[in-house]
Amino acid sequence: MTTLRLALRVTVASLSLLLMAGGFLLAAAPPAEAHSFLVSTTPGQGERLRGSPESVVLDFSESIDPATVELSVQDARNRPVATTPFELASGGLSVRSSLPPLDDGIYVVSWQAFSDVDGHGTFGEHSFGVGDVGDSLPSATTSSSSGRWGTVASWLFFVGLAAAAGSLAVQMLAGGPECWDRMAVRAGLVTALAGAALSWADRISAGTANGLVLATINAALVAVAMWAHTVSRRPAIPLGLLMAAAASWSARSHAASIAGLVGTVVDTVHLIAGGIWVGALIAVAVRLWRARDGGQAPMAVVRRYSRLALGLVVALAGAGTVSAFQLVPTWEDVWTTGYGQLLVAKVGLFAAALALAAVGRRGGLRFHRRRLLRRSMSAEAVVVVAALAVAGLLANIAPPAPASAAEALLGPPPLEGAVARNAGLAGQLNVEVASDGQRMDLKVFSPSGAVSGTEVEVAMTAPGDKESDLLPRPCGAGCYTQELDLVVGATAMRITASAPGWTGGTYEAILAWPPGPVAAERLDEVIVAMRAIPSLEVFETVDSGPGSRVIEQRIELSGADFISAEPYAGGNVTDVRALPGPSERLTLYVPGSQIFAVIVLDEQGRMASSRLVSPGHVITRRFSYPAP
């Protein structure tokens, strides 16, 4: 037997033993200990308030560790709101923080807390509106501002790229380098490498893995371009490497973070065209000043450069226009934000440079007026260098945040009064449907939260077998709503959902109207009865959608141990209702943690079966009790 075969057999045997041991432990494992589920928030998600609330309150199912609580409030422009230190209430089940008077607008509450029982963490956000929230407000953007070292790194890289790439391009136009050209290329490469290295160090300190990889590639490409310029007389090789370095730099730009590959391509074209234009302009201007005593060669180079510059300016203008539309959401942002004002200054400098170029080329080239050419190109070079400085600032200032509809940020107002609810899985996606009899709200989300690009199809069968297709309007990522009058009886909602990156499917929800009476006290009685049971058997299946392995497991434990792990363990649940039917059934909804449950009771008030829907899972249980 070869060593390879022996190693393979040992590996297979070891994995088999591990799987057997894991299966045994899984089958024998008791249910998880109690977690602190978020039950509700005040103000609630999407709530519109006429006036400023006095405080923010978070209610949990179990007591939490006060040392782990973090609570913050921001307005829609990400500006922090000063809150008082939080206070615990209701035996550690509630966290309360007072608020100052709030202006009209949308506010986002962020929190984290860990269970005082088992250390399980809860993190989340919700938003509410105060007064007139208007039609739209800015929301968070994926790009951010850099520190001063990031700005310095950008300036060094841009200047170095322009000096090296422009001088290399002029060498190709002139058919050979001058001494000054070689010096300019070397100085530009050293400067660009310094900028790349500083950017790499900045990424190290920031701890961003993706940005660090791109910064490393960028520095490596500049270093290879330096080596290629040293060993090769062909300017095209180091010029091509510099273009690749520009592309790697652009992959970390604001346009790339917002528009993806399209933003990267646009920014790469913008950077390369601008760099070659600026660098070549300065290189040609220097040639003109060095040839003041005569000679026709500089004029020939100027003509070739003018044709090249025309193409570069067209590419630069086109890429800049596309980038501006990507990064500046509205015309108002052009005048009211620092980013927009810098963009206007850059456009103004660009227009001034074009005007100087037109005057110089028309009068200087047409009538061979070298003095006019030298002066106009020198002035043009000063203007484009100023534009380059502004570009360095723009690269490190976050662009204006895109405007989002207030309803998309808040969602529809919470349903009030009697509400019929149902929830389940459509493939791997959670589906929640609720109605107050006049409006239907539908939420679709993945185990990790709402997904942009979600699509739904809804077919309704009302009592009397009357079928209809519903076309709810979107109200945010995975959110849909529409006015809908429910008739008395059971209405079936067949919901087909899909989302990018997730396996979709269909879930049929039954909404009973009117919903049963509030039964919070009855749930408390059931919790007390279950805790008093010394021993029971739980037969549990967990379904996570397509691809999951659904196996019923048998668990033997006490009623108190079972109840302690449930989200309603502390009885701190308000949305509990009794369902009509031959058997006694209760439904409950934990909005803070998006948990929906249906509990079927036996004649003795104990749980006969239950169905609990949490993000990404449907947990079905049946219970067996020892004979008296």
XYZ file of C-alpha atoms in Angstrom, residues 425 538-544 562 566 596-598 610-614 616-621:
24
model
C -40.610 30.135 4.470
C -40.176 16.984 22.565
C -40.104 15.745 18.976
C -38.584 18.575 16.953
C -37.857 19.242 13.279
C -36.010 22.278 11.907
C -36.617 23.271 8.278
C -34.264 25.876 6.748
C -37.940 23.813 27.672
C -38.290 30.087 24.257
C -43.961 34.241 14.791
C -45.400 31.214 16.599
C -48.580 29.137 16.690
C -46.153 24.283 18.126
C -44.766 25.953 15.023
C -42.196 28.709 15.451
C -40.896 30.801 12.527
C -37.629 32.690 13.037
C -34.210 31.352 8.189
C -35.965 28.561 10.098
C -39.313 26.906 10.777
C -39.224 24.846 13.987
C -42.063 22.339 14.369
C -42.591 20.471 17.633
